[in-house]
Coordinates of C-alpha atoms (C1' of nucleotides) in Angstrom, one line a residue:
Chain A
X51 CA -17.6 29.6 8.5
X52 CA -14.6 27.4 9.0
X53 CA -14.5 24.9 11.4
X54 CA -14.3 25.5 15.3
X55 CA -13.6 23.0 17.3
X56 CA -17.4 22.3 19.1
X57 CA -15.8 20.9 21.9
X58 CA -14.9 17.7 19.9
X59 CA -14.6 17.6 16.2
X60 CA -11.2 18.0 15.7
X61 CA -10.3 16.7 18.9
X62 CA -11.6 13.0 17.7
X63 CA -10.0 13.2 14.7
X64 CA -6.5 13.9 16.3
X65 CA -7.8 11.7 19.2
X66 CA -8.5 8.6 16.3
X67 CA -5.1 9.1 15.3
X68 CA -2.8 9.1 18.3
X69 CA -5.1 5.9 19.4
X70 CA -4.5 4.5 16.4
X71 CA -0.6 5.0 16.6
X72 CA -1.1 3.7 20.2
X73 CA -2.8 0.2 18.9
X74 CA -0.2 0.2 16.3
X75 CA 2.7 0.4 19.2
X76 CA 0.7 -1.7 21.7
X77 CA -0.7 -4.6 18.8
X78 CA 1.0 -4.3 15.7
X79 CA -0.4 -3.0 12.4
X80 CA -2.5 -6.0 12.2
X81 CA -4.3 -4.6 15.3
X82 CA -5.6 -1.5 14.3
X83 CA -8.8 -2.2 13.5
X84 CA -11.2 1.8 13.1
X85 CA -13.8 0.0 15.6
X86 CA -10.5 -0.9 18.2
X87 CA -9.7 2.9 18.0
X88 CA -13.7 3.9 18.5
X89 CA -14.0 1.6 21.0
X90 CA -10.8 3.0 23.1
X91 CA -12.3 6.4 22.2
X92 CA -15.6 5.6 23.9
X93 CA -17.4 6.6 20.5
X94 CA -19.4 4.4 18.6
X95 CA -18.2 2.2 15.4
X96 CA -19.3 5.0 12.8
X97 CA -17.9 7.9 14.5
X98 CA -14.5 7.9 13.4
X99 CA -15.9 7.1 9.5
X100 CA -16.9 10.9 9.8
X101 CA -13.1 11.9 10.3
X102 CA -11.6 9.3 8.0
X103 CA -13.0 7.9 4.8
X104 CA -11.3 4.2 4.9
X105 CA -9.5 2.4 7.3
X106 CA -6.9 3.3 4.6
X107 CA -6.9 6.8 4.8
X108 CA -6.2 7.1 8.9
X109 CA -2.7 4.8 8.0
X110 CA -2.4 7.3 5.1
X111 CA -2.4 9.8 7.5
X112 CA -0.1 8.5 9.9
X113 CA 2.1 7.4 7.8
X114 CA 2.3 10.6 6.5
X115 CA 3.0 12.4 9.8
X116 CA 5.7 9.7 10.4
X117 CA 7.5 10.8 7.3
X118 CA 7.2 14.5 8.5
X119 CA 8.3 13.5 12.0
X120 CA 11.4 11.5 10.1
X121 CA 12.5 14.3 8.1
X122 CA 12.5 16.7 10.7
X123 CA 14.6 14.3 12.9
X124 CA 17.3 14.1 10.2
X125 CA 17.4 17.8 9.9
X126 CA 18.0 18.6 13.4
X127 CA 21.5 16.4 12.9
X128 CA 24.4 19.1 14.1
X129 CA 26.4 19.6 11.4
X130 CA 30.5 18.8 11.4
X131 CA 33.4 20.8 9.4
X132 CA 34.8 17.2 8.7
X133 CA 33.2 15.9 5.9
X134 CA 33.6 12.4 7.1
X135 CA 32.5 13.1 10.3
X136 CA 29.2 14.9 8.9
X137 CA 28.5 11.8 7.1
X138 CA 28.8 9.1 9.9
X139 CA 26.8 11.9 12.2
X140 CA 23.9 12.0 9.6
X141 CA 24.2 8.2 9.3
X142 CA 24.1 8.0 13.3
X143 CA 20.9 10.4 13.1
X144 CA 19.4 8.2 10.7
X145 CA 20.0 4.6 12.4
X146 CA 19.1 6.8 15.8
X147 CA 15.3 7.4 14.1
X148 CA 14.8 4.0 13.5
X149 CA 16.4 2.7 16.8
X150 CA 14.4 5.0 18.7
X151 CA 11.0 4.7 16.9
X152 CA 11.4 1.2 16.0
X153 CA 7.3 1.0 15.2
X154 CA 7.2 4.2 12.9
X155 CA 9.9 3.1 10.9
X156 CA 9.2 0.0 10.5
X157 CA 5.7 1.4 9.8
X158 CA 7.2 3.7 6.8
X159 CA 9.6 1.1 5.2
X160 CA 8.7 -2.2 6.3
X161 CA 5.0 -2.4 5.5
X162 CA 2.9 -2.5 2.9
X163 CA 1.6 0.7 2.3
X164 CA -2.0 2.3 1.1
X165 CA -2.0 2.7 -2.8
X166 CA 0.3 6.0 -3.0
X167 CA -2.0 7.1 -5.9
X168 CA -4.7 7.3 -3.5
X169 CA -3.1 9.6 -0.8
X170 CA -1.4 12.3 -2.6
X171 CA -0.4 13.8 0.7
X172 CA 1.2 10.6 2.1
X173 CA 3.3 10.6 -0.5
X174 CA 4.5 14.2 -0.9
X175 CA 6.1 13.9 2.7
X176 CA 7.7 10.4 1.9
X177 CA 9.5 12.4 -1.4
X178 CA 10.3 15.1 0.7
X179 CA 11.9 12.9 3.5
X180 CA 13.9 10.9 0.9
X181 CA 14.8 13.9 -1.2
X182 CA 16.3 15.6 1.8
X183 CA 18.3 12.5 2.6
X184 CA 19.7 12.2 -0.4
X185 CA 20.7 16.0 -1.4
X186 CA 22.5 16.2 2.1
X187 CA 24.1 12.9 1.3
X188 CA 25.5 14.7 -1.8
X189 CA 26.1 17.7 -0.3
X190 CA 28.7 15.9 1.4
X191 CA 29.7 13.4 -0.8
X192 CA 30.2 16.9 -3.1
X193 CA 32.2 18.9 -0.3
X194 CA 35.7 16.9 -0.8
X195 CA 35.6 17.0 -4.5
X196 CA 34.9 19.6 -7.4
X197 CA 31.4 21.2 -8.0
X198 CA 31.7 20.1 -11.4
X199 CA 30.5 16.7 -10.3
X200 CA 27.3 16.9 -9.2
X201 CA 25.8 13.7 -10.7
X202 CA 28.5 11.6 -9.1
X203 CA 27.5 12.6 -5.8
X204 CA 24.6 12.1 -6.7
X205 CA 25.1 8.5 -7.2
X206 CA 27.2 8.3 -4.0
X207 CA 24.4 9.5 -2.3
X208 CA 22.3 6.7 -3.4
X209 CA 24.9 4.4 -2.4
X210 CA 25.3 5.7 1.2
X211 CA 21.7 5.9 1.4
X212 CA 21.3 2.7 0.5
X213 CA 23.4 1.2 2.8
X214 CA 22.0 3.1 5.6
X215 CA 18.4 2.3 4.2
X216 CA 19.2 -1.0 4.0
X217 CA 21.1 -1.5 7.5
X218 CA 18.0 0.1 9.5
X219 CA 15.7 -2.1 7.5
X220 CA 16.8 -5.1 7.9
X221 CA 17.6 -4.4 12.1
X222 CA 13.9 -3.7 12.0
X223 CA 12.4 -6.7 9.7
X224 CA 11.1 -10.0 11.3
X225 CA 13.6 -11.9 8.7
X226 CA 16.4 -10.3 10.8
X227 CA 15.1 -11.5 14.0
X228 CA 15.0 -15.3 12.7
X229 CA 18.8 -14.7 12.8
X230 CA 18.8 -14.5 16.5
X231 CA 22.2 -12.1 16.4
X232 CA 23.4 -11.0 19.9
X233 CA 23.5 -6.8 20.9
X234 CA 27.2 -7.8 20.7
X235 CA 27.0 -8.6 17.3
X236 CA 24.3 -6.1 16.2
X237 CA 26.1 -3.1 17.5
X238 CA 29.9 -4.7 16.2
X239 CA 27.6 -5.0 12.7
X240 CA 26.8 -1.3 12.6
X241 CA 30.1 -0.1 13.4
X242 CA 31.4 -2.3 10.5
X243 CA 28.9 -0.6 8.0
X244 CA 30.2 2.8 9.2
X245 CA 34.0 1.6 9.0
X246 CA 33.2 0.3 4.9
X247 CA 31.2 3.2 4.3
X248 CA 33.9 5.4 5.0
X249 CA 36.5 3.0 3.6
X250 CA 33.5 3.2 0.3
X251 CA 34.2 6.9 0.0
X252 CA 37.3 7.0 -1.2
X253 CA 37.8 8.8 -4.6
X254 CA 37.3 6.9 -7.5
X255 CA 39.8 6.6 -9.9
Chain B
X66 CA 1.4 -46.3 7.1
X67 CA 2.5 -42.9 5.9
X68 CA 0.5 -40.7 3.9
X69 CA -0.4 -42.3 0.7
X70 CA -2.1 -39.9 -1.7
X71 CA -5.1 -40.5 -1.9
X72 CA -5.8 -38.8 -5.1
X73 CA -5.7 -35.9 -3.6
X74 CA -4.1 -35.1 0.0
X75 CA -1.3 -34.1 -0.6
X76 CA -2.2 -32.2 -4.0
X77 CA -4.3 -29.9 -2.0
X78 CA -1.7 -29.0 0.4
X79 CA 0.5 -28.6 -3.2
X80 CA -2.5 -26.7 -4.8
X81 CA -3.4 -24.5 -1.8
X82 CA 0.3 -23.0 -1.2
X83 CA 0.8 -22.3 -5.3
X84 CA -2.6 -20.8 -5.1
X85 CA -2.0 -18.5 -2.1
X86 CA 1.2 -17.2 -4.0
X87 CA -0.4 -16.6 -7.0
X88 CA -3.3 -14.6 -5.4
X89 CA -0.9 -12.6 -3.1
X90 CA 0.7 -11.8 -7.1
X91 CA -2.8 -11.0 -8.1
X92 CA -4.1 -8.8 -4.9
X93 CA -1.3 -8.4 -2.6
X94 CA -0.4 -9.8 1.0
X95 CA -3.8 -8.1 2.4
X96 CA -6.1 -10.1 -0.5
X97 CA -4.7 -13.0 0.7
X98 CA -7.2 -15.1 2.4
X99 CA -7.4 -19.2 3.1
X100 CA -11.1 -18.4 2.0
X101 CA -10.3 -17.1 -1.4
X102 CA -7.5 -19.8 -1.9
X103 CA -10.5 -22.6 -0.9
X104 CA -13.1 -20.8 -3.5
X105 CA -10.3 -20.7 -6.2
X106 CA -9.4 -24.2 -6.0
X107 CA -13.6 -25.3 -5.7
X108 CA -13.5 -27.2 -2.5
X109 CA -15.4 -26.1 1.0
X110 CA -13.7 -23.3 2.9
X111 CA -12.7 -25.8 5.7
X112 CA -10.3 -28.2 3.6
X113 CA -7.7 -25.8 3.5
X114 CA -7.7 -25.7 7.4
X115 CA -6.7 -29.8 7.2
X116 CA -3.5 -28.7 6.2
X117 CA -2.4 -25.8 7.6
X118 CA -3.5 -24.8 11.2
X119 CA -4.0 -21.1 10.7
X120 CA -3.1 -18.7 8.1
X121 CA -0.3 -17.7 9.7
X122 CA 1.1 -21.8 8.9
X123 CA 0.7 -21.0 4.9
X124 CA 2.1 -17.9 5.1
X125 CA 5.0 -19.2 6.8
X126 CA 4.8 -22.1 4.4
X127 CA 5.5 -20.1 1.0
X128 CA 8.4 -17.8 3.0
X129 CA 10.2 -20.5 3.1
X130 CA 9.7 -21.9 0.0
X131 CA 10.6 -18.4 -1.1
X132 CA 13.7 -18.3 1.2
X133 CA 14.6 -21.6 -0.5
X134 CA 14.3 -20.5 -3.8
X135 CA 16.0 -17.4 -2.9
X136 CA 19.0 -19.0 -2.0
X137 CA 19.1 -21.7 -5.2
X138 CA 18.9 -18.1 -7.2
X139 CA 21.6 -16.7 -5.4
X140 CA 23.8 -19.3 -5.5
X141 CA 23.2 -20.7 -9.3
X142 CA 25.6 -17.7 -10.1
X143 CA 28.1 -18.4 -12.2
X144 CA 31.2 -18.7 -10.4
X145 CA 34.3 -16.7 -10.5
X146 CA 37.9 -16.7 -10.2
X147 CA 38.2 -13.4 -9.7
X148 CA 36.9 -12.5 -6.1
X149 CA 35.6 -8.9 -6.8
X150 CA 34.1 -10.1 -10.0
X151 CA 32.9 -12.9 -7.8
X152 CA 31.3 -10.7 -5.6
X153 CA 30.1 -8.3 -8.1
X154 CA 28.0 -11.6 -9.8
X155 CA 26.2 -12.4 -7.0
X156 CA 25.3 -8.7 -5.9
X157 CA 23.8 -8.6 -9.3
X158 CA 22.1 -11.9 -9.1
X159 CA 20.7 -10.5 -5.8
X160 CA 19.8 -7.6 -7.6
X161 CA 18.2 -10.0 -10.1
X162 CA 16.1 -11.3 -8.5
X163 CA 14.8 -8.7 -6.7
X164 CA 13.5 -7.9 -10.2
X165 CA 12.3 -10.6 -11.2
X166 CA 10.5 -11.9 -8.3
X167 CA 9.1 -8.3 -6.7
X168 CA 6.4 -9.7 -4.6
X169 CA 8.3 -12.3 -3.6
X170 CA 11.1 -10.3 -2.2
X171 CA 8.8 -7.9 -0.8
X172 CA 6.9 -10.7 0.7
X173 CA 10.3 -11.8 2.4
X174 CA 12.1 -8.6 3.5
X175 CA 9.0 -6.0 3.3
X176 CA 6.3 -7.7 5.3
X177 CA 5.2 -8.5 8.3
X178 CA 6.4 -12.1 9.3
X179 CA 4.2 -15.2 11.3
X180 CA 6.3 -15.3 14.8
X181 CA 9.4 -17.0 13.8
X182 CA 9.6 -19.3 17.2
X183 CA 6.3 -20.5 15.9
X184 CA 7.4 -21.6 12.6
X185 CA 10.7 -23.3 12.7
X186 CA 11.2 -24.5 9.0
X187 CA 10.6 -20.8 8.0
X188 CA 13.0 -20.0 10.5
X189 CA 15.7 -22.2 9.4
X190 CA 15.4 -21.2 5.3
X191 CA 15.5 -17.9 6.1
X192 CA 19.0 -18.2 8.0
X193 CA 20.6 -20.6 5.6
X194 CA 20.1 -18.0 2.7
X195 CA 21.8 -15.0 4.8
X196 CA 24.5 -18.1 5.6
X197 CA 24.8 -18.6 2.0
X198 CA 25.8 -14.8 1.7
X199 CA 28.3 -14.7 4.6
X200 CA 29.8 -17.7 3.4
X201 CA 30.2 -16.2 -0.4
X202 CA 32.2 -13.6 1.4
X203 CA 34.4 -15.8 3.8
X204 CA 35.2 -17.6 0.6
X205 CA 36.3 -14.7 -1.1
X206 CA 39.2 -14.6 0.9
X207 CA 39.1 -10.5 1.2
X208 CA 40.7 -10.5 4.5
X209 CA 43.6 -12.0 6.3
X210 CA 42.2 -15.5 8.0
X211 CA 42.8 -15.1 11.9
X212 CA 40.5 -16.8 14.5
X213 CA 37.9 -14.0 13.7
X214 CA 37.1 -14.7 10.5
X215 CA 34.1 -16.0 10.8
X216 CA 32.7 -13.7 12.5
X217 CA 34.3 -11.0 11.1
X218 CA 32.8 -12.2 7.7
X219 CA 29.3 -12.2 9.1
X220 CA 30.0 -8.3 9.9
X221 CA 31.1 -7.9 6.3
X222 CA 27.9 -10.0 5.4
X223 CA 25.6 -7.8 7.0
X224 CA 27.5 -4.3 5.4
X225 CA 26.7 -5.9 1.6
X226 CA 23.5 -7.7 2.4
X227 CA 22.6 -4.1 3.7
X228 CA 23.3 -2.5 0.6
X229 CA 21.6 -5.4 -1.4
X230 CA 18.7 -4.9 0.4
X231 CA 18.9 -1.2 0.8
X232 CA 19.3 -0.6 -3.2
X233 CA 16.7 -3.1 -4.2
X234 CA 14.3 -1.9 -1.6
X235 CA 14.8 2.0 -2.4
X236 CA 14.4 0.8 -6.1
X237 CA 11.3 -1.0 -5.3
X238 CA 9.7 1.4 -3.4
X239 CA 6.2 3.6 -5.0
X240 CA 8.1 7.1 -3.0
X241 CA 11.5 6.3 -5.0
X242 CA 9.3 5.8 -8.5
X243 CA 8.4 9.5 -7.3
X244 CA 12.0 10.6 -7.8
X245 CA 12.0 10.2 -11.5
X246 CA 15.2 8.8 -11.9
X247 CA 16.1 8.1 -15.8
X248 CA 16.9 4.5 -16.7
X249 CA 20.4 5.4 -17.3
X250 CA 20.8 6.9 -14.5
X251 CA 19.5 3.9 -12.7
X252 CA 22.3 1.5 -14.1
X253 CA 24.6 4.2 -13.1
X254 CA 23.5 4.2 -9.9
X255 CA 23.8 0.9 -9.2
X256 CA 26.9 0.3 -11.0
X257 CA 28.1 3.0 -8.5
X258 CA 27.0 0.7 -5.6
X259 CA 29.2 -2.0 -6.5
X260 CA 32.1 -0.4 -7.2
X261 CA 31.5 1.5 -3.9
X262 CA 31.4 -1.8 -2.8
X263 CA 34.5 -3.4 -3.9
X264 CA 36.2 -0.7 -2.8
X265 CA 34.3 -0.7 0.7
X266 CA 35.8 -4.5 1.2
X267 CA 39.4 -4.0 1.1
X268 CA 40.7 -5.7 3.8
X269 CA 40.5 -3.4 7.4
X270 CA 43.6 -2.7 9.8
Chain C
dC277 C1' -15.1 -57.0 9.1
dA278 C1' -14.9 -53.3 12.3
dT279 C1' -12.3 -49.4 13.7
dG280 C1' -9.6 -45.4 13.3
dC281 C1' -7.6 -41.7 11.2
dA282 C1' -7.0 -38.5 7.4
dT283 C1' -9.6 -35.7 4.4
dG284 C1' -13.4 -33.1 3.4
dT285 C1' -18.2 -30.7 4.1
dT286 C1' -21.7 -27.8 6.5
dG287 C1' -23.0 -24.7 9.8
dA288 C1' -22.2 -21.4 13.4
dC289 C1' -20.0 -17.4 15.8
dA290 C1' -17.4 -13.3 16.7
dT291 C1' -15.0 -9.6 14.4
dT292 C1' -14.1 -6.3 10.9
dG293 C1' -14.9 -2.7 7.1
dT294 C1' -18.3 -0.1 5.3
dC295 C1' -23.2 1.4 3.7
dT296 C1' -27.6 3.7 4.9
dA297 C1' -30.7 5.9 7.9
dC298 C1' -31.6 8.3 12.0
dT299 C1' -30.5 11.9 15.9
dT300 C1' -28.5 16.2 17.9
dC301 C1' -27.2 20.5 18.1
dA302 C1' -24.5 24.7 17.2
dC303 C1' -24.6 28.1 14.0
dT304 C1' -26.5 31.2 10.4
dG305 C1' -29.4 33.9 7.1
dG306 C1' -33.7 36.1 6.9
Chain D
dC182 C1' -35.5 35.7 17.0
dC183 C1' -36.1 31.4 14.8
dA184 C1' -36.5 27.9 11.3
dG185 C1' -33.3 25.2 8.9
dT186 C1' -29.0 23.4 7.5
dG187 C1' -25.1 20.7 7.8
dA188 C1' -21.5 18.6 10.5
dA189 C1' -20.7 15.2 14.1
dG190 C1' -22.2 11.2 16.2
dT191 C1' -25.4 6.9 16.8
dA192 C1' -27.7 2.5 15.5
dG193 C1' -28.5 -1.2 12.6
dA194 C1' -27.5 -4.0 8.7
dC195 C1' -24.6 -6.6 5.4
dA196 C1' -20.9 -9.3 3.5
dA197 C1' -16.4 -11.2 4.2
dT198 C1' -13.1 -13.3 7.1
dG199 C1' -10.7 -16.6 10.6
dT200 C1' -11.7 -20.3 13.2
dC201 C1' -14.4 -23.8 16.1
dA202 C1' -17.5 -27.9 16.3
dA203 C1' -20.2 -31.5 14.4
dC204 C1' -20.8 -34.5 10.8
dA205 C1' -19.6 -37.5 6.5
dT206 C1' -16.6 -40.7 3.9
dG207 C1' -13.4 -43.8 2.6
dC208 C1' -8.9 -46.2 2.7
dA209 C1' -6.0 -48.9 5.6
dT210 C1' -4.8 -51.8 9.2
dG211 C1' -6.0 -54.5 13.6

DNA sequence: CATGCATGTTGACATTGTCTACTTCACTGG
DNA sequence: CCAGTGAAGTAGACAATGTCAACATGCATG
């Protein structure tokens, strides 16, 4: 009744997608072209059309897996008893990701992406990547302070994640690489952020 | 000798680049074609190619116009005495125009760039307006002066501008419309980020 | 005046996304 | 057991795109 595999139905489909990932990696995302991955595939043009609607909905799918694949990789972060410490770790974990899978990322944050509207399940994992983020960042933000002040963490959480957002972003844009900064630099630059981050979190008045 | 315009040369260049930017507005980066820019402007689909070499050349074209303008935004700021109220202006100008000009920034920070090495003048925009940040901060006088100034001040550069960027970006992007943050809590949240900030740039050991 | 170069047009080609129509073949209900 | 049904795959067609080559035109300068 369901579907079993007949020696290659789902195997394409999963097939299309890591050879689109691998296109993606080896061309950039102006590469992948649905006959590129068919071709690779040894299939003909149409075949992958009966595992993916639109050229749209195989990124949609990636992407989606890529935000899965993030999350995950921020959750596995050890935690620390010093709150400080918890933070720059998570921060580490989350620069790590995007040093690490340099073409994901940038794939998730640094590209334009199918309309939302139009891949429900793209954009569940995206929330749920970004909502974990941020109610660990307040977690921690929380931990020094009072419960009673929830809502402030909140909003240091969107600070620290911005910061970090905005740190591994830019490493991974083309406008960064105009700026022709040396590892020296780059890796003095992220200690900085860490350094005023912490220097950031000091209790408000 | 030079080019005289002959009622028209020039124009077209004029006419093709402010029609490009106005269909990526319309359609997006991926609608943007030297096709549709020749149909919309009623001449053959070959004139365009008589002033830029590829599309890669007009796309690199409007970055740096967009750079350029970038940086006139930024710096029409009013100016300060204050340094932290100095600072604070021109986060909210960045901030500014962010808002204002969404596709733009997106189009700077968000997208896929034309190889830089290939297009020098986009290059060089794109580093003056990051120059134009670091400098703002070396002006601001936030840290003792000592022969690492300078490049201590592009470190600090890179800790706001990745803030800047983070906060507008997060704001920006269709999973953080997902969050369903109130407008209040918007303002609050990035009122948060620049006193975070302020208090992030107190001068280091 | 002839020539050359900048500007523009037309036509052609390969590549891509996507539609429609065929083929295959394992499974299933009678 | 067997016709048939539907999913997976193939083949061909179409429009759109980037880009190349060949041709037209007209202003400027020798």
């Amino acid at each position: 009744m369901a579907a079993k595999p007949r020696a290659g139905p789902i195997n394409l489909r999963e097939a299309c997608i890591s050879e689109a990932l691998q296109i993606i990696e080896d061309a950039g995302i102006e590469g992948l072209s649905l006959r590129e991955v068919a071709r690779r595939l040894g299939v003909s043009h149409q075949a992958p059309y009966k595992h993916f609607p639109s050229r749209d909905h195989i990124l949609a799918e990636i992407l989606a897996r890529c935000f899965d694949e993030f999350a995950a990789f921020l959750d596995q972060r050890p935690p620390s008893t010093e709150p400080f410490d918890d933070l720059r770790g998570m921060g580490e974990q989350y620069m790590a990701y995007a040093r690490l899978h340099p073409v994901k990322y940038r794939l998730m944050f640094n590209t334009p992406m199918p309309d939302p509207d139009a891949h429900p399940n793209m954009m569940r994992n995206a929330q749920r990547a970004f909502a974990l983020l941020r109610d660990r960042l307040t977690d921690m933000a929380l931990r020094p302070v009072d419960e009673t002040h929830r809502s402030s963490a909140n909003l240091d959480a969107m600070f620290v994640w911005s910061t970090l957002h905005g740190l591994a972003s830019i490493l991974q844009s083309d406008t960064f690489r105009t700026l022709k900064m040396s590892d020296v630099e780059l890796q003095q630059a992220i200690s900085r952020c860490f350094a005023r981050l912490s220097l950031a979190l000091t209790p408000l008045p």
